[in-house]
Coordinates of C-alpha atoms in Angstrom, one line a residue:
M27 CA -2.8 -173.2 2.4
L28 CA 0.3 -175.4 1.4
A29 CA -0.5 -178.8 -1.0
H30 CA 1.3 -181.7 -1.6
V31 CA 1.2 -184.4 -4.1
P32 CA 0.2 -187.8 -2.2
Y33 CA 1.9 -191.1 -2.8
F34 CA -0.9 -192.5 -5.0
E35 CA -0.5 -190.0 -7.7
F36 CA 3.2 -190.9 -7.6
E37 CA 2.1 -194.8 -8.2
R38 CA -0.2 -193.7 -11.4
I39 CA 2.8 -191.4 -12.6
R40 CA 5.0 -194.4 -12.7
A41 CA 2.6 -197.0 -13.9
L42 CA 1.6 -194.7 -17.3
D43 CA 2.6 -195.9 -20.5
G44 CA 4.1 -193.8 -23.1
D45 CA 7.6 -192.0 -23.5
P46 CA 9.7 -192.9 -20.4
H47 CA 11.3 -189.5 -20.4
E48 CA 8.1 -187.7 -20.7
R49 CA 6.9 -189.7 -17.7
A50 CA 10.1 -189.2 -15.8
A51 CA 9.4 -185.2 -16.3
A52 CA 6.1 -185.5 -15.3
F53 CA 7.4 -187.3 -11.8
A54 CA 10.1 -184.9 -11.4
D55 CA 7.7 -182.0 -11.4
A56 CA 5.6 -183.8 -9.2
C57 CA 8.5 -183.9 -6.7
R58 CA 9.2 -180.3 -7.5
L59 CA 5.8 -179.5 -5.9
N60 CA 6.6 -182.1 -2.9
A61 CA 10.0 -180.5 -2.4
L62 CA 8.3 -177.0 -2.6
Y63 CA 6.2 -178.2 0.0
M64 CA 8.8 -179.3 2.2
I65 CA 10.8 -176.2 2.2
Q66 CA 7.5 -174.0 2.8
R67 CA 6.2 -175.8 5.5
A68 CA 9.9 -176.1 7.2
G69 CA 10.5 -172.2 6.6
S70 CA 13.9 -173.0 5.3
G71 CA 15.9 -175.0 2.7
H72 CA 17.4 -174.5 -0.6
P73 CA 14.7 -174.1 -3.4
G74 CA 17.3 -172.9 -6.0
T75 CA 19.6 -175.9 -6.2
T76 CA 16.7 -178.7 -5.4
F77 CA 15.1 -177.5 -8.4
S78 CA 18.1 -177.3 -10.9
S79 CA 18.8 -181.0 -9.7
L80 CA 15.4 -182.8 -9.6
D81 CA 15.2 -183.6 -13.3
I82 CA 18.6 -185.3 -13.3
V83 CA 18.0 -186.9 -9.7
S84 CA 14.8 -188.4 -11.0
W85 CA 15.8 -189.6 -13.9
L86 CA 19.1 -191.6 -12.1
H87 CA 16.2 -193.4 -9.7
L88 CA 13.6 -194.0 -12.4
G89 CA 15.7 -195.1 -15.3
V90 CA 19.5 -195.6 -14.2
L91 CA 20.1 -197.1 -10.9
D92 CA 20.1 -201.0 -10.3
E93 CA 20.5 -202.8 -7.3
G94 CA 23.9 -202.6 -5.7
D95 CA 24.3 -199.1 -7.5
R96 CA 24.6 -195.7 -5.3
Y97 CA 23.4 -192.4 -5.7
F98 CA 24.2 -189.4 -3.6
S99 CA 24.7 -185.5 -3.8
S100 CA 28.2 -184.3 -3.0
K101 CA 26.5 -180.6 -2.0
G102 CA 23.8 -182.1 0.1
H103 CA 21.8 -178.8 0.5
D104 CA 19.6 -180.3 -2.7
A105 CA 18.5 -182.9 0.1
P106 CA 14.4 -181.7 -0.4
G107 CA 14.5 -183.0 -3.9
L108 CA 16.2 -186.2 -3.0
Y109 CA 13.7 -187.1 0.0
A110 CA 10.7 -186.0 -2.2
V111 CA 12.2 -188.6 -4.8
L112 CA 12.8 -191.2 -2.4
A113 CA 9.3 -190.5 -0.7
A114 CA 8.0 -190.8 -4.3
L115 CA 9.5 -194.2 -5.0
G116 CA 8.4 -195.7 -1.4
R117 CA 11.9 -196.0 -0.3
L118 CA 11.3 -193.3 2.4
D119 CA 8.5 -193.3 4.6
F120 CA 6.0 -190.7 2.7
E121 CA 4.7 -189.0 5.7
L122 CA 8.1 -187.8 6.5
I123 CA 7.9 -185.1 3.9
H124 CA 5.8 -183.3 6.3
Q125 CA 9.1 -183.1 8.8
L126 CA 11.8 -181.4 7.0
R127 CA 14.4 -179.8 9.6
R128 CA 12.1 -181.0 12.7
L129 CA 13.2 -183.0 15.3
D130 CA 13.2 -186.9 14.1
G131 CA 12.0 -185.9 11.0
L132 CA 14.5 -185.2 7.8
P133 CA 17.6 -183.5 8.3
G134 CA 18.3 -180.4 6.2
H135 CA 21.5 -182.1 4.9
P136 CA 21.8 -185.8 4.7
D137 CA 22.6 -187.8 7.5
V138 CA 23.1 -191.9 7.4
A139 CA 22.4 -192.0 11.2
A140 CA 19.0 -190.0 10.7
T141 CA 17.9 -191.3 7.4
P142 CA 19.4 -194.7 6.9
E143 CA 18.0 -194.6 3.3
V144 CA 20.6 -192.0 1.9
V145 CA 24.0 -193.3 1.0
T146 CA 26.2 -191.1 3.1
S147 CA 26.3 -188.1 5.0
T148 CA 27.2 -184.9 3.2
G149 CA 26.9 -181.0 3.4
S150 CA 30.3 -180.2 3.5
L151 CA 31.5 -179.4 0.0
G152 CA 34.0 -181.1 -2.1
M153 CA 34.3 -184.8 -0.5
G154 CA 31.9 -186.8 -3.0
I155 CA 34.3 -188.0 -5.4
S156 CA 36.5 -189.4 -2.6
K157 CA 33.4 -190.9 -1.3
A158 CA 32.8 -192.5 -4.2
R159 CA 36.4 -193.8 -4.6
G160 CA 35.7 -195.3 -1.1
F161 CA 32.5 -197.3 -1.8
V162 CA 33.9 -198.6 -5.1
L163 CA 37.4 -199.8 -3.9
A164 CA 35.2 -201.5 -0.8
D165 CA 33.1 -203.2 -3.3
R166 CA 36.1 -204.4 -5.2
L167 CA 37.8 -205.6 -2.4
L168 CA 34.5 -207.6 -1.0
G169 CA 33.2 -209.0 -4.6
R170 CA 30.8 -206.8 -5.0
S171 CA 29.5 -205.0 -8.2
G172 CA 27.6 -201.7 -8.4
R173 CA 28.1 -198.3 -9.9
V174 CA 28.4 -195.1 -8.2
Y175 CA 26.5 -191.6 -9.1
V176 CA 27.5 -188.5 -7.5
L177 CA 26.1 -184.9 -8.0
T178 CA 28.2 -182.1 -7.5
G179 CA 27.4 -178.3 -7.8
D180 CA 29.6 -176.2 -9.9
G181 CA 30.3 -173.5 -7.4
E182 CA 31.5 -176.7 -5.3
L183 CA 34.4 -177.1 -7.8
Q184 CA 36.3 -174.5 -6.1
E185 CA 37.2 -176.7 -3.2
G186 CA 40.5 -178.0 -3.6
Q187 CA 39.2 -181.8 -2.6
F188 CA 37.1 -182.1 -5.7
W189 CA 40.4 -181.6 -7.7
E190 CA 42.6 -183.8 -5.4
S191 CA 40.1 -186.4 -6.0
L192 CA 40.3 -186.9 -9.9
Q193 CA 43.9 -187.9 -10.8
Q194 CA 43.5 -191.1 -8.3
T195 CA 40.0 -191.7 -9.4
A196 CA 41.6 -192.1 -12.8
N197 CA 44.7 -193.7 -12.0
R198 CA 42.7 -196.6 -10.7
A199 CA 40.5 -196.5 -13.6
L200 CA 37.5 -196.7 -11.5
H201 CA 34.7 -196.7 -14.4
E202 CA 31.9 -197.6 -11.7
I203 CA 31.9 -194.0 -11.0
T204 CA 29.6 -191.1 -13.2
V205 CA 29.8 -187.6 -11.6
I206 CA 27.3 -185.3 -12.8
V207 CA 28.3 -181.2 -12.4
D208 CA 24.8 -179.3 -11.7
R209 CA 26.0 -176.4 -13.6
N210 CA 23.6 -173.9 -12.7
Q211 CA 26.2 -171.4 -12.9
I212 CA 25.3 -169.6 -9.8
Q213 CA 26.5 -170.7 -6.2
S214 CA 25.5 -169.4 -2.6
D215 CA 25.8 -165.4 -3.5
T216 CA 26.1 -164.9 -7.0
W217 CA 27.7 -166.2 -10.5
V218 CA 30.0 -168.7 -10.5
S219 CA 32.2 -166.9 -13.3
Q220 CA 32.1 -163.8 -11.2
V221 CA 33.9 -165.4 -8.3
S222 CA 36.3 -168.2 -10.0
D223 CA 35.6 -168.9 -13.7
H224 CA 36.0 -172.9 -14.3
G225 CA 37.2 -171.9 -17.8
D226 CA 37.4 -174.6 -20.2
L227 CA 36.0 -177.3 -17.5
E228 CA 35.5 -180.3 -20.0
A229 CA 39.1 -180.0 -21.1
K230 CA 40.3 -179.5 -17.5
I231 CA 38.6 -183.0 -16.4
R232 CA 39.8 -184.5 -19.4
T233 CA 43.5 -183.6 -18.7
F234 CA 43.0 -185.8 -15.6
G235 CA 42.2 -188.8 -17.8
W236 CA 38.1 -189.1 -17.7
A237 CA 35.8 -189.6 -19.9
V238 CA 33.6 -186.2 -20.3
A239 CA 30.4 -185.0 -22.0
R240 CA 28.0 -182.2 -21.8
C241 CA 24.1 -182.0 -22.1
D242 CA 21.3 -180.1 -21.1
G243 CA 20.5 -181.3 -17.8
H244 CA 16.7 -180.5 -17.8
D245 CA 16.4 -182.5 -21.2
I246 CA 15.6 -186.2 -19.6
R247 CA 16.2 -187.7 -23.0
A248 CA 19.7 -185.9 -23.9
F249 CA 20.7 -186.4 -20.2
A250 CA 20.0 -190.4 -20.5
E251 CA 21.4 -190.5 -23.9
T252 CA 24.5 -189.0 -22.4
L253 CA 24.8 -191.3 -19.8
D254 CA 24.4 -194.2 -22.1
T255 CA 27.3 -193.1 -24.5
L256 CA 29.3 -193.0 -21.6
E257 CA 28.5 -196.0 -20.3
S258 CA 31.2 -198.3 -22.0
E259 CA 34.2 -196.4 -21.1
R260 CA 36.5 -198.1 -18.6
R261 CA 37.6 -195.0 -16.7
P262 CA 35.8 -192.6 -14.5
K263 CA 33.2 -190.5 -15.8
L264 CA 31.7 -186.7 -15.7
V265 CA 28.8 -185.2 -17.1
I266 CA 28.6 -181.4 -17.2
A267 CA 24.9 -180.9 -17.0
E268 CA 24.0 -177.3 -18.1
T269 CA 21.0 -176.4 -15.8
R270 CA 19.4 -173.4 -14.2
K271 CA 19.1 -172.4 -10.8
G272 CA 15.5 -172.3 -9.8
A273 CA 14.6 -174.5 -12.3
G274 CA 11.0 -175.1 -13.1
V275 CA 9.6 -172.0 -11.7
S276 CA 10.5 -169.0 -13.8
F277 CA 10.8 -166.3 -11.2
M278 CA 13.1 -168.2 -9.5
E279 CA 15.7 -168.8 -12.5
P280 CA 18.1 -165.9 -12.8
H281 CA 17.2 -164.6 -16.0
E282 CA 16.9 -160.9 -14.8
L283 CA 20.0 -161.4 -12.6
A284 CA 23.0 -158.8 -13.6
Q285 CA 26.3 -160.7 -14.6
S286 CA 28.0 -158.7 -12.1
D287 CA 29.9 -159.6 -8.6
T288 CA 27.7 -157.5 -7.0
A289 CA 24.3 -159.6 -8.0
L290 CA 23.1 -161.7 -5.5
Y291 CA 20.9 -164.7 -6.1
G292 CA 17.4 -164.8 -3.8
F293 CA 16.8 -168.6 -3.8
H294 CA 19.7 -169.8 -2.8
S295 CA 18.5 -170.5 0.9
G296 CA 15.3 -169.8 2.8
A297 CA 12.0 -170.2 1.8
P298 CA 9.7 -168.5 -0.5
T299 CA 7.2 -165.8 0.9
A300 CA 3.7 -166.7 0.7
D301 CA 2.8 -165.3 -2.4
E302 CA 5.7 -166.2 -4.2
Y303 CA 4.6 -170.1 -2.7
E304 CA 1.5 -169.5 -4.5
R305 CA 2.9 -168.6 -8.1
A306 CA 5.4 -171.2 -7.9
L307 CA 2.9 -174.0 -7.2
E308 CA 0.5 -172.7 -10.1
E309 CA 3.5 -172.8 -12.4
I310 CA 4.6 -176.3 -11.5
R311 CA 1.1 -177.4 -11.6
T312 CA 0.1 -176.4 -14.8
R313 CA 2.8 -177.7 -16.4
L314 CA 2.4 -181.2 -14.9
D315 CA -1.0 -181.2 -15.8
A316 CA -0.3 -180.4 -19.5
S317 CA 2.6 -183.3 -19.4
L318 CA -0.1 -185.7 -18.0
E319 CA -2.8 -184.7 -20.5
R320 CA 0.0 -185.8 -23.2
L321 CA 0.8 -188.9 -21.4
G322 CA -3.1 -189.7 -21.8
T323 CA -4.1 -189.1 -18.2
G324 CA -5.8 -186.7 -16.1
A325 CA -4.7 -183.5 -13.8
I326 CA -2.7 -183.9 -10.6
E327 CA -4.5 -184.2 -7.5
L328 CA -3.2 -182.6 -4.5
V329 CA -3.6 -182.7 -0.9
E330 CA -3.8 -179.6 0.8
A331 CA -2.7 -179.0 4.6
A332 CA -2.4 -176.3 6.7
P333 CA 1.3 -174.6 7.2
R334 CA 3.1 -175.6 10.1
K335 CA 2.6 -172.8 12.7
H336 CA 5.9 -170.7 13.4
R337 CA 6.4 -168.4 16.5
S338 CA 6.2 -164.7 15.9
A339 CA 9.8 -163.3 16.5
P340 CA 10.2 -161.3 19.7
S341 CA 10.8 -157.7 18.7
D342 CA 13.6 -157.6 21.0
R343 CA 16.1 -159.9 19.5
Q344 CA 19.6 -159.4 19.1
R345 CA 20.8 -159.1 15.6
L346 CA 24.6 -159.9 15.9
V347 CA 25.8 -160.7 12.2
P348 CA 24.0 -157.2 11.0
T349 CA 25.5 -155.3 13.8
Y350 CA 28.8 -156.9 13.2
G351 CA 28.6 -156.0 9.4
E352 CA 27.9 -152.1 10.6
A353 CA 31.0 -152.5 13.3
L354 CA 33.0 -153.6 10.6
V355 CA 32.3 -150.7 8.0
A356 CA 32.6 -148.3 10.8
Q357 CA 36.4 -149.7 11.9
A358 CA 37.0 -149.5 7.9
E359 CA 36.2 -146.0 8.2
R360 CA 38.8 -145.4 11.0
E361 CA 41.6 -147.8 9.5
P362 CA 42.6 -148.1 6.3
R363 CA 44.6 -151.1 6.2
L364 CA 41.5 -153.0 7.3
V365 CA 40.3 -155.5 4.5
A366 CA 37.8 -158.2 4.3
L367 CA 37.8 -161.5 2.6
D368 CA 34.6 -163.8 2.3
A369 CA 34.1 -167.4 1.2
D370 CA 31.0 -166.9 -1.0
L371 CA 28.9 -166.0 2.1
R372 CA 28.6 -162.0 2.1
L373 CA 24.7 -161.9 2.6
D374 CA 24.9 -164.4 5.5
C375 CA 28.2 -162.8 7.0
G376 CA 26.9 -159.5 7.0
L377 CA 29.5 -157.8 4.2
V378 CA 26.9 -156.4 1.9
E379 CA 27.6 -152.9 2.9
F380 CA 31.2 -153.3 3.1
R381 CA 31.2 -154.4 -0.3
E382 CA 29.4 -151.8 -1.5
R383 CA 31.4 -148.8 0.3
Y384 CA 34.7 -150.3 0.1
P385 CA 34.8 -152.7 -3.3
D386 CA 38.8 -152.2 -3.5
R387 CA 39.3 -153.6 0.2
F388 CA 36.9 -156.6 -0.6
F389 CA 38.0 -159.9 -1.8
E390 CA 35.5 -162.7 -3.0
C391 CA 37.3 -165.9 -2.4
G392 CA 34.9 -168.2 -3.1
I393 CA 34.2 -171.8 -1.7
A394 CA 37.9 -172.4 -0.8
E395 CA 38.5 -171.6 3.0
Q396 CA 42.0 -172.9 3.0
D397 CA 43.2 -170.3 -0.5
M398 CA 41.7 -167.8 1.5
V399 CA 43.0 -168.0 4.8
S400 CA 46.4 -168.3 3.3
Q401 CA 46.0 -165.0 1.3
A402 CA 44.9 -163.5 4.4
G403 CA 48.1 -164.7 6.1
A404 CA 50.2 -162.8 3.2
M405 CA 48.3 -159.7 3.5
A406 CA 49.1 -159.4 7.3
L407 CA 52.8 -160.0 6.6
A408 CA 52.3 -157.2 3.8
G409 CA 50.8 -154.7 6.4
L410 CA 47.1 -154.8 6.2
I411 CA 44.6 -156.3 8.8
P412 CA 42.8 -159.0 7.0
V413 CA 39.3 -159.9 8.1
V414 CA 38.4 -163.5 7.2
H415 CA 34.5 -164.6 6.7
S416 CA 33.0 -167.9 6.4
F417 CA 30.7 -170.0 8.3
A418 CA 32.1 -171.1 11.7
C419 CA 31.8 -174.9 10.9
F420 CA 34.0 -174.5 8.1
L421 CA 36.4 -171.6 8.8
S422 CA 37.5 -173.2 11.9
T423 CA 38.2 -176.7 10.6
R424 CA 39.0 -176.8 6.9
P425 CA 41.7 -174.1 7.0
N426 CA 43.0 -175.0 10.1
E427 CA 46.4 -175.7 9.1
Q428 CA 46.4 -172.6 7.2
I429 CA 45.3 -170.8 10.7
Y430 CA 48.2 -172.1 12.5
N431 CA 50.7 -171.4 9.7
N432 CA 49.6 -167.8 10.1
A433 CA 49.9 -167.9 13.7
T434 CA 53.1 -169.1 13.4
E435 CA 54.1 -165.9 11.6
R436 CA 53.1 -164.1 14.5
T437 CA 50.6 -161.3 12.6
K438 CA 46.9 -160.1 12.9
V439 CA 44.5 -161.7 11.1
I440 CA 40.9 -161.3 12.4
Y441 CA 38.8 -164.6 11.8
V442 CA 35.0 -164.3 12.0
G443 CA 32.8 -167.4 12.2
S444 CA 28.9 -166.8 11.6
L445 CA 26.6 -169.5 12.0
A446 CA 28.3 -170.7 15.1
G447 CA 26.8 -173.0 18.0
I448 CA 23.6 -175.6 17.6
V449 CA 21.3 -173.2 16.3
P450 CA 20.0 -173.1 13.5
G451 CA 19.1 -176.6 14.1
G452 CA 17.5 -177.0 10.5
P453 CA 20.4 -177.6 8.6
G454 CA 22.0 -180.3 10.5
H455 CA 25.3 -181.1 12.0
S456 CA 27.2 -180.6 8.8
H457 CA 26.4 -177.0 9.7
Q458 CA 26.0 -176.8 13.6
S459 CA 29.4 -175.4 14.7
V460 CA 29.9 -177.1 17.8
R461 CA 33.7 -177.8 17.9
D462 CA 35.5 -174.7 16.5
I463 CA 36.4 -173.5 20.0
S464 CA 38.3 -176.5 20.2
A465 CA 39.8 -176.9 16.8
L466 CA 41.1 -173.1 17.3
G467 CA 41.6 -173.0 21.0
S468 CA 45.1 -174.3 21.2
M469 CA 46.4 -171.6 18.1
P470 CA 49.5 -169.6 19.8
G471 CA 48.7 -166.0 20.3
M472 CA 44.7 -166.2 19.2
A473 CA 42.2 -164.8 21.2
L474 CA 38.8 -166.3 21.3
L475 CA 35.4 -164.5 21.9
E476 CA 31.8 -164.6 21.6
P477 CA 29.5 -161.5 22.2
F478 CA 26.3 -161.8 23.6
S479 CA 24.4 -158.7 22.6
E480 CA 24.8 -156.2 19.5
S481 CA 26.7 -153.8 21.9
E482 CA 29.1 -156.6 23.1
V483 CA 29.8 -157.2 19.2
R484 CA 30.6 -153.8 18.6
A485 CA 33.2 -153.7 21.3
A486 CA 34.6 -157.1 20.3
V487 CA 35.1 -155.8 16.7
D488 CA 36.7 -152.4 18.1
W489 CA 39.3 -154.6 20.6
A490 CA 40.0 -156.9 17.6
V491 CA 41.1 -154.0 15.2
H492 CA 42.6 -151.5 17.7
H493 CA 43.7 -153.4 20.6
A494 CA 44.4 -157.2 20.2
P495 CA 48.0 -158.0 20.0
G496 CA 47.6 -160.9 17.6
S497 CA 44.9 -163.1 15.7
V498 CA 41.6 -163.3 16.9
Y499 CA 38.4 -165.4 16.3
L500 CA 35.1 -163.9 16.7
R501 CA 32.4 -166.7 17.0
L502 CA 29.0 -165.2 16.0
V503 CA 25.2 -166.6 16.4
S504 CA 23.7 -165.8 13.0
V505 CA 20.0 -166.4 14.4
P506 CA 18.2 -163.2 15.8
W507 CA 17.9 -164.1 19.5
A508 CA 15.8 -162.9 22.0
L509 CA 17.2 -162.4 25.4
G510 CA 14.3 -161.5 27.6
F511 CA 15.6 -158.3 28.8
D512 CA 17.3 -155.3 27.8
P513 CA 21.4 -155.6 27.8
P514 CA 23.6 -153.4 29.2
E515 CA 25.7 -151.0 26.9
I516 CA 29.1 -152.7 26.5
D517 CA 31.7 -149.7 25.4
E518 CA 34.9 -151.6 26.3
L519 CA 36.1 -155.1 26.7
V520 CA 38.4 -155.9 29.6
P521 CA 40.5 -159.0 28.6
G522 CA 39.4 -162.3 30.5
Q523 CA 36.6 -160.5 32.0
G524 CA 32.7 -160.3 31.4
T525 CA 29.4 -158.9 32.8
V526 CA 27.6 -159.6 35.7
L527 CA 23.7 -159.5 34.5
R528 CA 22.4 -161.2 37.7
S529 CA 23.9 -161.5 41.2
G530 CA 22.8 -164.6 43.1
A531 CA 24.3 -166.2 46.4
D532 CA 23.6 -169.9 45.8
G533 CA 25.1 -170.4 42.3
L534 CA 26.4 -169.0 39.0
F535 CA 25.9 -169.5 35.7
V536 CA 28.7 -168.4 33.3
A537 CA 28.0 -168.4 29.5
A538 CA 28.8 -166.6 26.1
G539 CA 26.5 -165.8 23.5
P540 CA 23.0 -164.9 23.4
V541 CA 21.6 -168.6 22.8
M542 CA 23.3 -169.3 26.5
V543 CA 23.1 -166.1 28.1
A544 CA 18.9 -166.2 27.4
A545 CA 19.3 -169.6 28.7
A546 CA 20.8 -169.1 31.6
L547 CA 18.6 -166.0 32.9
G548 CA 15.7 -168.3 31.8
A549 CA 17.0 -171.3 34.2
A550 CA 17.6 -168.9 37.1
D551 CA 13.9 -167.7 36.9
I552 CA 13.0 -171.4 37.0
L553 CA 15.1 -172.1 39.9
A554 CA 14.3 -169.1 41.9
A555 CA 11.1 -170.9 42.0
D556 CA 12.8 -173.5 44.1
G557 CA 14.4 -171.2 46.5
L558 CA 17.4 -171.1 44.8
D559 CA 19.2 -167.6 43.9
M560 CA 21.3 -167.7 41.0
G561 CA 23.8 -165.1 39.3
V562 CA 24.3 -165.2 35.9
A563 CA 27.5 -163.6 34.0
A564 CA 28.2 -163.4 30.1
L565 CA 31.9 -163.9 29.5
P566 CA 32.7 -163.4 25.9
W567 CA 36.3 -164.9 26.3
L568 CA 36.5 -168.2 25.3
R569 CA 40.0 -169.1 26.7
D570 CA 42.5 -166.6 28.3
V571 CA 39.8 -166.4 31.1
D572 CA 40.7 -164.1 34.2
G573 CA 40.3 -166.8 36.7
A574 CA 40.3 -164.6 39.6
W575 CA 37.4 -162.4 38.1
V576 CA 35.4 -165.6 37.8
A577 CA 36.1 -166.7 41.2
E578 CA 35.4 -163.3 42.7
V579 CA 32.0 -163.3 41.1
A580 CA 31.0 -166.9 42.0
A581 CA 32.4 -166.2 45.7
D582 CA 31.6 -169.2 47.7
A583 CA 28.7 -170.6 45.3
P584 CA 29.0 -173.4 42.7
I585 CA 29.9 -172.2 39.1
F586 CA 28.0 -173.7 35.9
T587 CA 29.5 -173.5 32.8
L588 CA 27.1 -173.3 29.7
D589 CA 28.4 -174.0 26.4
N590 CA 27.1 -173.8 22.9
H591 CA 29.5 -176.2 21.7
Y592 CA 30.7 -179.7 23.0
V593 CA 31.4 -179.8 26.3
M594 CA 35.0 -181.2 25.6
G595 CA 37.2 -178.1 24.5
G596 CA 34.7 -175.4 24.9
Q597 CA 34.6 -172.5 27.2
G598 CA 33.8 -174.4 30.2
D599 CA 37.3 -176.4 29.9
A600 CA 38.8 -172.8 29.7
I601 CA 37.2 -171.6 32.8
L602 CA 38.4 -174.9 34.8
A603 CA 41.9 -174.5 33.5
S604 CA 42.0 -170.6 34.6
L605 CA 40.7 -171.7 38.2
A606 CA 42.4 -174.9 38.6
A607 CA 45.8 -172.8 38.1
N608 CA 44.8 -169.6 40.2
A609 CA 41.8 -170.8 42.6
P610 CA 41.9 -174.6 42.7
E611 CA 39.0 -174.8 45.7
V612 CA 36.9 -172.8 43.3
A613 CA 37.8 -175.0 40.3
A614 CA 36.4 -177.9 42.3
R615 CA 33.0 -176.2 42.5
V616 CA 32.7 -176.0 38.4
R617 CA 30.3 -178.2 36.5
K618 CA 30.2 -178.0 32.8
I619 CA 27.1 -178.1 30.8
G620 CA 27.1 -178.1 27.0
V621 CA 26.7 -180.4 23.9
G622 CA 26.9 -184.1 24.7
S623 CA 26.3 -185.8 21.5
I624 CA 26.6 -185.0 17.8
P625 CA 23.6 -182.3 17.1
K626 CA 20.2 -183.5 16.2
S627 CA 18.4 -181.3 13.3
G628 CA 15.0 -179.7 14.1
G629 CA 13.9 -176.7 15.1
N630 CA 15.5 -174.4 17.1
D631 CA 13.8 -174.7 20.8
E632 CA 13.4 -178.6 19.9
V633 CA 16.9 -178.9 19.2
L634 CA 18.0 -177.1 22.3
A635 CA 15.6 -178.8 24.5
A636 CA 16.6 -182.5 23.2
H637 CA 20.3 -181.5 24.0
G638 CA 19.2 -180.2 27.5
L639 CA 20.3 -176.8 26.6
D640 CA 17.0 -174.9 26.9
A641 CA 16.6 -173.1 30.3
E642 CA 14.2 -175.9 31.5
G643 CA 17.1 -178.4 30.6
I644 CA 19.7 -176.3 32.3
A645 CA 17.7 -175.7 35.6
A646 CA 17.3 -179.6 35.6
S647 CA 21.2 -180.3 35.3
A648 CA 21.7 -177.5 38.2
R649 CA 19.1 -178.9 40.3
S650 CA 20.4 -182.0 40.2
V651 CA 23.8 -180.9 41.4
F652 CA 21.9 -179.1 44.4
Q653 CA 20.1 -182.4 45.2
R654 CA 23.4 -184.1 45.7
V655 CA 24.9 -181.8 48.0

């Protein structure tokens, strides 16, 4: 059973007499219990960074923030901790702790549209100080006063925007801003020092004109005194808070993690196992009860709740990212010029085996996509075949200018964007990549592909390495996804063409990727009950579509394009443009279906349903077209 701390217990803790720092430590551990509960109930989250920052966040809200002050986390993925604190203070509907990463609940990353209680939407790293400066400049112009406290991660400091934001903030003497670096020393995969060592961070920040101090981020008294010491400074302030990833749960802290660039930290994202949850719950509860005893009160009372039931995973799921990793290793065996670059996501991008097999051909670039892409461009000019990896939401947009520069050099760089599309829905819109096709669709000489099956992944990697005349963007859905049928073996890709999975005389669904292909087949089954015979074609090409092939497959029937992407700029536009140029009479029969609004956060099935992109929603959209004819 799961358990959480009820609201009345937070009221009891806040009302206790005694040392305010000891009281804040107890409050922070009570929030740890609820953040742990939220992540475990959701089945995903970021426990490591949530726990490393919770003592800081708790003291800021209990002992520092006044009316008119603002606090936000620039990293954003520590949101469960912030939600737990806000709920404990009565500033957020307490019942929402049961709805982390659920539709109409609490998004995986802060979103002001979904949760007005947060100050700003975050999740794409490096923006925090710039946002803080915007708040302060606006307040000064509007005659308001108030301080801004921003939390950043230490891995986040690899993003260029962080360093761009320092000088202007100091030049304007924005003393209202205090930045706290949650220096837990571990980024997504491994130790920060093994990826991009900060060196003398304190001296570097001082050089920009900031007031800087350092403290133990888990010693609340020391943290409070550090803030007090800096308060009189008439310039921006930065506190380097030395913390531990997973702080408060001994086995989540990296005590045994080797100081090596191959070490992988296990609690950055995801949820603990059932056994780990019970151990973490007991450890935090024991320490909290000891704190409460020192404060002269009784042990904490917990409320048990049954865990949310997660559907059992189908056995026939397509696992594209692991398959991609295997395919890349196989291609590296054949092609000695192939190298891999990664943005601190080698576990999520399927690169662990490549790193082990070819350490000299693997380059960890850290959280610095622009730097990574420019490196890759020079490698291509020097005769290598660089393969660049990150989440699609960041790879397609943040280094877009650098990708264009590479394209103008007419070399081959292969870009692989994982976590593509609207699922997983839990992290929220900062991580739901539904504009990457449009962001890269105008790159000269670049092919864009999205495979729907494991064999099509292997064929796509082979084509990209050995046959593509220029650069390639490979779009991968990260969630293992069940198609509902055994896909055909695809040995070789034909440019512009795809695979007919189901013939039908009344209409044709065209889709790329496993999510939309599975939904198309499900919609075809639903419409069959209405007497409609729908065909389904899996088309991996997201631009440079063979319109003649699509027209031939569709025959005289209407065409429904399905995009796991915004409708504007997606594959549907590429299909429509190709048909308009080559078969205008067929183009008139195209209907585009895709994401029509900013993606919602929630469970995968409920997010697809909310956007009309599950089988039922797609069937309803198609049915409405037939009813109008």
